[in-house]
Amino acid sequence: MPKARLSGAEATMLATLYCRALDARSPRPILGDTLAVAALREIEFDPADTGVRRGDHVTIALRGRFLDSWTRDFLAGHPEATVLHLGCGLDSRVHRVDPGPGVRWYDVDRPAVIDLKRGLYPARDGYELVAASVTDPAWLEEVPADRPVLVVAEGLTMYLEEAEGRALFRRVVDRFPSGRFVFDGFSRRGVRMQWANRIVRKAGATLHWGIDGCAELETIAPGLRCTASESVFDDPGYTELGRGYRTLAAVARRLPVMRRMSVYYRLDF
């Protein structure tokens, strides 16, 4: 059984995996990621070290389901595409989405993460693991640029320095003929309030890049258009939850600062 020796931003992926497993084991799963349950059995770590509290798995599952839906939407219109799953962590998204044979899918994360991930999930045609920092330009040069690209980044952008993140986005836009980014981002206020994020604190991680709306993102590269910007609290999945979560979402939707603290973005080029 491999021991998870991760720290900082890398360690937060254990919390995410744990939350997905908790959701899959629940009576009414939201994401239903049964592969997360199997993967968790293969890793030696203490759940108490993740900082996950009761109920945290709900928001993680909703986030995963939302970005899965945007991923499927793009691939439905682009059956021959390249997918770059950046900061993939121990996520089994490629297996949940189950893309068709015309899709090339790359999971990209630091070597320590990819080493841990190998063997946890089954191999499949058209699927590659890339052991590199997402901000290192070298790995992208090895990816063929002959198809539209979908970039999926869940729980990643806020851990990047703003200059690094903007440069990464520009490289993708410059390299591919067309494509889309789907990701979640924190506002600047959300980044400033990282002291209240128990999972981030327990991992010893630091948040950096705060995004305050589409206008900022559209300045990254010519031709980059923000086609959707949705608060996580607008996710219709909150209506499926218990009274406490429904109340939280209703209150957040009425407070602009809170409503825009965590946002799903979709950028096209």
PDB file of C-alpha atoms in Angstrom:
ATOM      1  CA  MET A   1       0.000   0.000   0.000  1.00  0.00           C
ATOM      2  CA  PRO A   2       1.658   3.298  -1.072  1.00  0.00           C
ATOM      3  CA  LYS A   3       1.949   5.977   1.588  1.00  0.00           C
ATOM      4  CA  ALA A   4       0.808   9.425   0.483  1.00  0.00           C
ATOM      5  CA  ARG A   5       3.775  11.736   1.151  1.00  0.00           C
ATOM      6  CA  LEU A   6       2.401  15.009  -0.148  1.00  0.00           C
ATOM      7  CA  SER A   7       2.442  18.533   1.190  1.00  0.00           C
ATOM      8  CA  GLY A   8       1.115  21.955   0.281  1.00  0.00           C
ATOM      9  CA  ALA A   9      -1.259  22.186  -2.671  1.00  0.00           C
ATOM     10  CA  GLU A  10      -0.544  18.548  -3.591  1.00  0.00           C
ATOM     11  CA  ALA A  11      -1.862  17.354  -0.224  1.00  0.00           C
ATOM     12  CA  THR A  12      -5.283  18.903  -0.828  1.00  0.00           C
ATOM     13  CA  MET A  13      -5.987  16.227  -3.438  1.00  0.00           C
ATOM     14  CA  LEU A  14      -6.228  13.667  -0.636  1.00  0.00           C
ATOM     15  CA  ALA A  15      -9.049  15.694   0.863  1.00  0.00           C
ATOM     16  CA  THR A  16     -10.758  15.822  -2.525  1.00  0.00           C
ATOM     17  CA  LEU A  17     -10.390  12.069  -3.041  1.00  0.00           C
ATOM     18  CA  TYR A  18     -11.662  11.393   0.468  1.00  0.00           C
ATOM     19  CA  CYS A  19     -14.708  13.612  -0.156  1.00  0.00           C
ATOM     20  CA  ARG A  20     -15.510  11.823  -3.407  1.00  0.00           C
ATOM     21  CA  ALA A  21     -15.300   8.483  -1.629  1.00  0.00           C
ATOM     22  CA  LEU A  22     -17.581   9.735   1.152  1.00  0.00           C
ATOM     23  CA  ASP A  23     -20.083  10.862  -1.463  1.00  0.00           C
ATOM     24  CA  ALA A  24     -19.952   7.517  -3.269  1.00  0.00           C
ATOM     25  CA  ARG A  25     -20.642   5.708   0.014  1.00  0.00           C
ATOM     26  CA  SER A  26     -23.554   7.961   0.950  1.00  0.00           C
ATOM     27  CA  PRO A  27     -27.184   6.828   0.583  1.00  0.00           C
ATOM     28  CA  ARG A  28     -27.832   9.429  -2.157  1.00  0.00           C
ATOM     29  CA  PRO A  29     -24.582  10.015  -4.056  1.00  0.00           C
ATOM     30  CA  ILE A  30     -24.184  13.220  -6.062  1.00  0.00           C
ATOM     31  CA  LEU A  31     -21.121  12.308  -8.125  1.00  0.00           C
ATOM     32  CA  GLY A  32     -21.143   8.572  -7.437  1.00  0.00           C
ATOM     33  CA  ASP A  33     -17.417   8.113  -8.071  1.00  0.00           C
ATOM     34  CA  THR A  34     -16.993   4.483  -7.038  1.00  0.00           C
ATOM     35  CA  LEU A  35     -13.425   4.465  -8.379  1.00  0.00           C
ATOM     36  CA  ALA A  36     -12.558   6.977  -5.649  1.00  0.00           C
ATOM     37  CA  VAL A  37     -13.618   4.418  -3.053  1.00  0.00           C
ATOM     38  CA  ALA A  38     -11.386   1.769  -4.606  1.00  0.00           C
ATOM     39  CA  ALA A  39      -8.440   4.189  -4.911  1.00  0.00           C
ATOM     40  CA  LEU A  40      -8.771   5.280  -1.296  1.00  0.00           C
ATOM     41  CA  ARG A  41      -8.363   1.682  -0.140  1.00  0.00           C
ATOM     42  CA  GLU A  42      -4.948   1.585  -1.825  1.00  0.00           C
ATOM     43  CA  ILE A  43      -3.509   4.655  -0.109  1.00  0.00           C
ATOM     44  CA  GLU A  44      -2.143   4.853   3.415  1.00  0.00           C
ATOM     45  CA  PHE A  45      -3.116   8.173   4.968  1.00  0.00           C
ATOM     46  CA  ASP A  46      -5.028   9.503   7.947  1.00  0.00           C
ATOM     47  CA  PRO A  47      -8.364  11.150   6.982  1.00  0.00           C
ATOM     48  CA  ALA A  48      -8.022  13.385  10.048  1.00  0.00           C
ATOM     49  CA  ASP A  49      -5.038  15.039   8.357  1.00  0.00           C
ATOM     50  CA  THR A  50      -7.192  16.266   5.453  1.00  0.00           C
ATOM     51  CA  GLY A  51      -9.180  18.814   7.435  1.00  0.00           C
ATOM     52  CA  VAL A  52     -12.422  17.468   5.953  1.00  0.00           C
ATOM     53  CA  ARG A  53     -15.422  18.127   8.183  1.00  0.00           C
ATOM     54  CA  ARG A  54     -18.884  16.623   8.129  1.00  0.00           C
ATOM     55  CA  GLY A  55     -20.709  17.733   5.004  1.00  0.00           C
ATOM     56  CA  ASP A  56     -17.634  18.948   3.068  1.00  0.00           C
ATOM     57  CA  HIS A  57     -17.993  16.068   0.626  1.00  0.00           C
ATOM     58  CA  VAL A  58     -21.232  17.560  -0.684  1.00  0.00           C
ATOM     59  CA  THR A  59     -19.632  20.691  -2.133  1.00  0.00           C
ATOM     60  CA  ILE A  60     -16.719  18.718  -3.608  1.00  0.00           C
ATOM     61  CA  ALA A  61     -19.127  16.288  -5.283  1.00  0.00           C
ATOM     62  CA  LEU A  62     -21.226  19.122  -6.703  1.00  0.00           C
ATOM     63  CA  ARG A  63     -18.139  20.817  -8.119  1.00  0.00           C
ATOM     64  CA  GLY A  64     -16.976  17.612  -9.763  1.00  0.00           C
ATOM     65  CA  ARG A  65     -20.392  16.917 -11.267  1.00  0.00           C
ATOM     66  CA  PHE A  66     -20.698  20.463 -12.618  1.00  0.00           C
ATOM     67  CA  LEU A  67     -17.322  20.422 -14.375  1.00  0.00           C
ATOM     68  CA  ASP A  68     -17.995  16.894 -15.654  1.00  0.00           C
ATOM     69  CA  SER A  69     -21.145  18.230 -17.319  1.00  0.00           C
ATOM     70  CA  TRP A  70     -19.247  21.045 -19.058  1.00  0.00           C
ATOM     71  CA  THR A  71     -16.630  18.509 -20.161  1.00  0.00           C
ATOM     72  CA  ARG A  72     -19.274  16.247 -21.690  1.00  0.00           C
ATOM     73  CA  ASP A  73     -20.915  19.219 -23.414  1.00  0.00           C
ATOM     74  CA  PHE A  74     -17.682  20.133 -25.200  1.00  0.00           C
ATOM     75  CA  LEU A  75     -16.876  16.563 -26.219  1.00  0.00           C
ATOM     76  CA  ALA A  76     -20.398  16.050 -27.550  1.00  0.00           C
ATOM     77  CA  GLY A  77     -19.694  18.788 -30.103  1.00  0.00           C
ATOM     78  CA  HIS A  78     -16.031  17.838 -30.622  1.00  0.00           C
ATOM     79  CA  PRO A  79     -15.766  14.042 -30.788  1.00  0.00           C
ATOM     80  CA  GLU A  80     -12.157  14.352 -31.974  1.00  0.00           C
ATOM     81  CA  ALA A  81     -10.508  16.630 -29.451  1.00  0.00           C
ATOM     82  CA  THR A  82      -7.610  16.864 -27.037  1.00  0.00           C
ATOM     83  CA  VAL A  83      -8.349  17.169 -23.309  1.00  0.00           C
ATOM     84  CA  LEU A  84      -5.788  18.630 -20.917  1.00  0.00           C
ATOM     85  CA  HIS A  85      -6.821  17.795 -17.362  1.00  0.00           C
ATOM     86  CA  LEU A  86      -4.518  20.149 -15.461  1.00  0.00           C
ATOM     87  CA  GLY A  87      -3.680  19.558 -11.821  1.00  0.00           C
ATOM     88  CA  CYS A  88      -5.565  16.282 -12.192  1.00  0.00           C
ATOM     89  CA  GLY A  89      -4.625  14.998  -8.747  1.00  0.00           C
ATOM     90  CA  LEU A  90      -6.140  11.593  -8.011  1.00  0.00           C
ATOM     91  CA  ASP A  91      -9.324  12.373  -9.924  1.00  0.00           C
ATOM     92  CA  SER A  92     -10.878   9.658 -12.113  1.00  0.00           C
ATOM     93  CA  ARG A  93     -12.626  12.153 -14.400  1.00  0.00           C
ATOM     94  CA  VAL A  94     -11.584  10.419 -17.630  1.00  0.00           C
ATOM     95  CA  HIS A  95     -13.366   7.267 -16.437  1.00  0.00           C
ATOM     96  CA  ARG A  96     -16.486   9.138 -15.288  1.00  0.00           C
ATOM     97  CA  VAL A  97     -16.787  11.088 -18.534  1.00  0.00           C
ATOM     98  CA  ASP A  98     -15.770   8.057 -20.639  1.00  0.00           C
ATOM     99  CA  PRO A  99     -14.830   9.949 -23.828  1.00  0.00           C
ATOM    100  CA  GLY A 100     -15.138   8.354 -27.254  1.00  0.00           C
ATOM    101  CA  PRO A 101     -12.274   6.800 -29.223  1.00  0.00           C
ATOM    102  CA  GLY A 102     -11.519  10.054 -31.064  1.00  0.00           C
ATOM    103  CA  VAL A 103     -10.469  11.890 -27.886  1.00  0.00           C
ATOM    104  CA  ARG A 104      -6.876  12.200 -26.662  1.00  0.00           C
ATOM    105  CA  TRP A 105      -6.847  12.801 -22.903  1.00  0.00           C
ATOM    106  CA  TYR A 106      -3.851  13.951 -20.851  1.00  0.00           C
ATOM    107  CA  ASP A 107      -3.822  14.021 -17.053  1.00  0.00           C
ATOM    108  CA  VAL A 108      -1.105  16.458 -15.952  1.00  0.00           C
ATOM    109  CA  ASP A 109       0.320  16.872 -12.449  1.00  0.00           C
ATOM    110  CA  ARG A 110       3.596  16.903 -10.540  1.00  0.00           C
ATOM    111  CA  PRO A 111       5.721  13.729 -10.585  1.00  0.00           C
ATOM    112  CA  ALA A 112       4.938  12.810  -6.958  1.00  0.00           C
ATOM    113  CA  VAL A 113       1.225  12.909  -7.765  1.00  0.00           C
ATOM    114  CA  ILE A 114       1.482  10.965 -11.005  1.00  0.00           C
ATOM    115  CA  ASP A 115       3.677   8.343  -9.313  1.00  0.00           C
ATOM    116  CA  LEU A 116       0.947   7.862  -6.707  1.00  0.00           C
ATOM    117  CA  LYS A 117      -1.791   7.826  -9.328  1.00  0.00           C
ATOM    118  CA  ARG A 118      -0.232   5.148 -11.511  1.00  0.00           C
ATOM    119  CA  GLY A 119      -1.795   1.821 -10.694  1.00  0.00           C
ATOM    120  CA  LEU A 120      -4.788   3.300  -8.889  1.00  0.00           C
ATOM    121  CA  TYR A 121      -6.936   3.445 -12.020  1.00  0.00           C
ATOM    122  CA  PRO A 122      -7.172   1.197 -15.100  1.00  0.00           C
ATOM    123  CA  ALA A 123      -5.385   2.111 -18.313  1.00  0.00           C
ATOM    124  CA  ARG A 124      -7.436   3.010 -21.382  1.00  0.00           C
ATOM    125  CA  ASP A 125      -6.794   3.868 -25.003  1.00  0.00           C
ATOM    126  CA  GLY A 126      -6.077   7.517 -25.725  1.00  0.00           C
ATOM    127  CA  TYR A 127      -5.258   8.305 -22.089  1.00  0.00           C
ATOM    128  CA  GLU A 128      -1.831   9.465 -20.909  1.00  0.00           C
ATOM    129  CA  LEU A 129      -0.379  10.572 -17.577  1.00  0.00           C
ATOM    130  CA  VAL A 130       2.063  13.478 -17.759  1.00  0.00           C
ATOM    131  CA  ALA A 131       4.428  13.947 -14.798  1.00  0.00           C
ATOM    132  CA  ALA A 132       5.206  17.671 -14.846  1.00  0.00           C
ATOM    133  CA  SER A 133       4.247  20.934 -13.240  1.00  0.00           C
ATOM    134  CA  VAL A 134       1.388  22.445 -15.221  1.00  0.00           C
ATOM    135  CA  THR A 135       3.332  25.733 -15.349  1.00  0.00           C
ATOM    136  CA  ASP A 136       6.389  24.136 -17.014  1.00  0.00           C
ATOM    137  CA  PRO A 137       6.187  25.039 -20.739  1.00  0.00           C
ATOM    138  CA  ALA A 138       8.101  21.917 -21.834  1.00  0.00           C
ATOM    139  CA  TRP A 139       5.349  19.310 -21.418  1.00  0.00           C
ATOM    140  CA  LEU A 140       2.868  21.226 -23.573  1.00  0.00           C
ATOM    141  CA  GLU A 141       5.299  21.198 -26.510  1.00  0.00           C
ATOM    142  CA  GLU A 142       4.996  17.403 -26.563  1.00  0.00           C
ATOM    143  CA  VAL A 143       1.202  17.465 -26.986  1.00  0.00           C
ATOM    144  CA  PRO A 144       0.007  17.416 -30.628  1.00  0.00           C
ATOM    145  CA  ALA A 145      -1.780  20.658 -31.503  1.00  0.00           C
ATOM    146  CA  ASP A 146      -3.847  19.432 -34.454  1.00  0.00           C
ATOM    147  CA  ARG A 147      -7.264  19.314 -32.727  1.00  0.00           C
ATOM    148  CA  PRO A 148      -9.546  21.558 -30.670  1.00  0.00           C
ATOM    149  CA  VAL A 149      -8.559  21.466 -27.021  1.00  0.00           C
ATOM    150  CA  LEU A 150     -10.521  21.352 -23.791  1.00  0.00           C
ATOM    151  CA  VAL A 151      -8.663  22.438 -20.665  1.00  0.00           C
ATOM    152  CA  VAL A 152     -10.204  21.231 -17.409  1.00  0.00           C
ATOM    153  CA  ALA A 153      -8.806  22.647 -14.164  1.00  0.00           C
ATOM    154  CA  GLU A 154     -10.675  21.811 -10.975  1.00  0.00           C
ATOM    155  CA  GLY A 155      -9.355  23.329  -7.764  1.00  0.00           C
ATOM    156  CA  LEU A 156      -6.183  24.530  -9.485  1.00  0.00           C
ATOM    157  CA  THR A 157      -6.134  28.195 -10.481  1.00  0.00           C
ATOM    158  CA  MET A 158      -6.203  29.582  -6.959  1.00  0.00           C
ATOM    159  CA  TYR A 159      -2.968  27.760  -6.116  1.00  0.00           C
ATOM    160  CA  LEU A 160      -1.089  29.331  -9.031  1.00  0.00           C
ATOM    161  CA  GLU A 161       0.663  32.673  -8.966  1.00  0.00           C
ATOM    162  CA  GLU A 162      -1.334  35.015 -11.190  1.00  0.00           C
ATOM    163  CA  ALA A 163       1.545  35.540 -13.641  1.00  0.00           C
ATOM    164  CA  GLU A 164       2.046  31.755 -13.902  1.00  0.00           C
ATOM    165  CA  GLY A 165      -1.642  31.122 -14.505  1.00  0.00           C
ATOM    166  CA  ARG A 166      -1.999  33.797 -17.158  1.00  0.00           C
ATOM    167  CA  ALA A 167       1.133  32.568 -18.934  1.00  0.00           C
ATOM    168  CA  LEU A 168      -0.218  28.997 -18.904  1.00  0.00           C
ATOM    169  CA  PHE A 169      -3.505  30.088 -20.448  1.00  0.00           C
ATOM    170  CA  ARG A 170      -1.680  32.106 -23.120  1.00  0.00           C
ATOM    171  CA  ARG A 171       0.476  29.121 -24.087  1.00  0.00           C
ATOM    172  CA  VAL A 172      -2.620  26.993 -24.640  1.00  0.00           C
ATOM    173  CA  VAL A 173      -4.317  29.689 -26.729  1.00  0.00           C
ATOM    174  CA  ASP A 174      -1.174  30.211 -28.801  1.00  0.00           C
ATOM    175  CA  ARG A 175      -0.648  26.499 -29.418  1.00  0.00           C
ATOM    176  CA  PHE A 176      -4.101  25.186 -30.376  1.00  0.00           C
ATOM    177  CA  PRO A 177      -6.373  26.228 -33.261  1.00  0.00           C
ATOM    178  CA  SER A 178      -9.428  26.569 -30.991  1.00  0.00           C
ATOM    179  CA  GLY A 179     -10.664  25.391 -27.665  1.00  0.00           C
ATOM    180  CA  ARG A 180     -12.251  25.946 -24.297  1.00  0.00           C
ATOM    181  CA  PHE A 181     -11.217  26.303 -20.653  1.00  0.00           C
ATOM    182  CA  VAL A 182     -13.541  25.101 -17.885  1.00  0.00           C
ATOM    183  CA  PHE A 183     -12.469  25.681 -14.305  1.00  0.00           C
ATOM    184  CA  ASP A 184     -13.381  27.082 -10.922  1.00  0.00           C
ATOM    185  CA  GLY A 185     -11.787  30.173  -9.445  1.00  0.00           C
ATOM    186  CA  PHE A 186     -11.800  32.151  -6.209  1.00  0.00           C
ATOM    187  CA  SER A 187     -12.285  35.893  -6.050  1.00  0.00           C
ATOM    188  CA  ARG A 188      -9.582  38.060  -4.494  1.00  0.00           C
ATOM    189  CA  ARG A 189     -11.660  38.204  -1.328  1.00  0.00           C
ATOM    190  CA  GLY A 190     -11.907  34.421  -1.379  1.00  0.00           C
ATOM    191  CA  VAL A 191      -8.119  34.180  -1.557  1.00  0.00           C
ATOM    192  CA  ARG A 192      -7.727  36.670   1.297  1.00  0.00           C
ATOM    193  CA  MET A 193     -10.063  34.521   3.405  1.00  0.00           C
ATOM    194  CA  GLN A 194      -7.991  31.362   2.948  1.00  0.00           C
ATOM    195  CA  TRP A 195      -7.351  31.373   6.701  1.00  0.00           C
ATOM    196  CA  ALA A 196     -10.948  30.132   7.060  1.00  0.00           C
ATOM    197  CA  ASN A 197     -10.396  27.182   4.694  1.00  0.00           C
ATOM    198  CA  ARG A 198      -9.589  24.259   6.991  1.00  0.00           C
ATOM    199  CA  ILE A 199      -8.507  21.937   4.144  1.00  0.00           C
ATOM    200  CA  VAL A 200      -6.008  24.495   2.827  1.00  0.00           C
ATOM    201  CA  ARG A 201      -4.660  25.154   6.321  1.00  0.00           C
ATOM    202  CA  LYS A 202      -4.220  21.477   7.191  1.00  0.00           C
ATOM    203  CA  ALA A 203      -2.322  20.872   3.955  1.00  0.00           C
ATOM    204  CA  GLY A 204      -0.009  23.806   4.585  1.00  0.00           C
ATOM    205  CA  ALA A 205      -1.009  25.215   1.186  1.00  0.00           C
ATOM    206  CA  THR A 206      -1.245  28.834   0.084  1.00  0.00           C
ATOM    207  CA  LEU A 207      -3.744  30.417  -2.291  1.00  0.00           C
ATOM    208  CA  HIS A 208      -2.509  33.102  -4.698  1.00  0.00           C
ATOM    209  CA  TRP A 209      -4.565  33.894  -7.807  1.00  0.00           C
ATOM    210  CA  GLY A 210      -7.840  35.667  -7.166  1.00  0.00           C
ATOM    211  CA  ILE A 211     -10.120  36.343 -10.145  1.00  0.00           C
ATOM    212  CA  ASP A 212     -12.762  39.055 -10.006  1.00  0.00           C
ATOM    213  CA  GLY A 213     -14.758  38.341 -13.136  1.00  0.00           C
ATOM    214  CA  CYS A 214     -14.694  37.683 -16.853  1.00  0.00           C
ATOM    215  CA  ALA A 215     -13.188  41.022 -17.872  1.00  0.00           C
ATOM    216  CA  GLU A 216      -9.900  40.110 -16.179  1.00  0.00           C
ATOM    217  CA  LEU A 217      -9.737  36.727 -17.882  1.00  0.00           C
ATOM    218  CA  GLU A 218     -10.430  38.121 -21.336  1.00  0.00           C
ATOM    219  CA  THR A 219      -7.283  40.273 -21.121  1.00  0.00           C
ATOM    220  CA  ILE A 220      -5.070  37.174 -20.941  1.00  0.00           C
ATOM    221  CA  ALA A 221      -4.949  36.613 -24.704  1.00  0.00           C
ATOM    222  CA  PRO A 222      -6.554  38.044 -27.863  1.00  0.00           C
ATOM    223  CA  GLY A 223      -9.650  36.124 -28.907  1.00  0.00           C
ATOM    224  CA  LEU A 224     -10.305  34.699 -25.449  1.00  0.00           C
ATOM    225  CA  ARG A 225     -14.008  35.079 -24.624  1.00  0.00           C
ATOM    226  CA  CYS A 226     -15.745  34.373 -21.334  1.00  0.00           C
ATOM    227  CA  THR A 227     -18.918  32.526 -22.355  1.00  0.00           C
ATOM    228  CA  ALA A 228     -20.121  31.563 -18.878  1.00  0.00           C
ATOM    229  CA  SER A 229     -19.518  32.693 -15.308  1.00  0.00           C
ATOM    230  CA  GLU A 230     -21.647  30.959 -12.692  1.00  0.00           C
ATOM    231  CA  SER A 231     -21.476  31.163  -8.920  1.00  0.00           C
ATOM    232  CA  VAL A 232     -21.114  27.787  -7.267  1.00  0.00           C
ATOM    233  CA  PHE A 233     -24.180  28.764  -5.234  1.00  0.00           C
ATOM    234  CA  ASP A 234     -26.224  28.946  -8.443  1.00  0.00           C
ATOM    235  CA  ASP A 235     -25.555  25.258  -9.044  1.00  0.00           C
ATOM    236  CA  PRO A 236     -29.029  23.662  -9.237  1.00  0.00           C
ATOM    237  CA  GLY A 237     -27.622  20.745  -7.274  1.00  0.00           C
ATOM    238  CA  TYR A 238     -28.087  22.740  -4.069  1.00  0.00           C
ATOM    239  CA  THR A 239     -31.846  22.317  -4.450  1.00  0.00           C
ATOM    240  CA  GLU A 240     -31.342  18.552  -4.104  1.00  0.00           C
ATOM    241  CA  LEU A 241     -29.701  18.888  -0.685  1.00  0.00           C
ATOM    242  CA  GLY A 242     -30.928  19.271   2.862  1.00  0.00           C
ATOM    243  CA  ARG A 243     -32.366  22.419   4.341  1.00  0.00           C
ATOM    244  CA  GLY A 244     -29.036  23.668   5.691  1.00  0.00           C
ATOM    245  CA  TYR A 245     -27.339  23.672   2.293  1.00  0.00           C
ATOM    246  CA  ARG A 246     -30.370  25.134   0.555  1.00  0.00           C
ATOM    247  CA  THR A 247     -30.426  27.950   3.111  1.00  0.00           C
ATOM    248  CA  LEU A 248     -26.687  28.589   2.706  1.00  0.00           C
ATOM    249  CA  ALA A 249     -27.034  28.851  -1.074  1.00  0.00           C
ATOM    250  CA  ALA A 250     -30.067  31.128  -0.810  1.00  0.00           C
ATOM    251  CA  VAL A 251     -28.246  33.498   1.550  1.00  0.00           C
ATOM    252  CA  ALA A 252     -25.094  33.492  -0.610  1.00  0.00           C
ATOM    253  CA  ARG A 253     -27.073  34.327  -3.742  1.00  0.00           C
ATOM    254  CA  ARG A 254     -28.392  37.469  -2.022  1.00  0.00           C
ATOM    255  CA  LEU A 255     -24.937  38.699  -0.972  1.00  0.00           C
ATOM    256  CA  PRO A 256     -22.872  39.753  -4.024  1.00  0.00           C
ATOM    257  CA  VAL A 257     -19.525  39.456  -2.236  1.00  0.00           C
ATOM    258  CA  MET A 258     -20.260  35.906  -1.079  1.00  0.00           C
ATOM    259  CA  ARG A 259     -21.989  34.899  -4.307  1.00  0.00           C
ATOM    260  CA  ARG A 260     -18.901  35.686  -6.415  1.00  0.00           C
ATOM    261  CA  MET A 261     -16.380  34.235  -3.964  1.00  0.00           C
ATOM    262  CA  SER A 262     -16.258  30.926  -5.849  1.00  0.00           C
ATOM    263  CA  VAL A 263     -17.182  30.821  -9.527  1.00  0.00           C
ATOM    264  CA  TYR A 264     -17.235  28.374 -12.435  1.00  0.00           C
ATOM    265  CA  TYR A 265     -15.757  29.914 -15.596  1.00  0.00           C
ATOM    266  CA  ARG A 266     -15.943  28.876 -19.233  1.00  0.00           C
ATOM    267  CA  LEU A 267     -13.600  30.537 -21.723  1.00  0.00           C
ATOM    268  CA  ASP A 268     -13.625  29.946 -25.487  1.00  0.00           C
ATOM    269  CA  PHE A 269     -11.090  30.873 -28.147  1.00  0.00           C
TER     270      PHE A 269
END
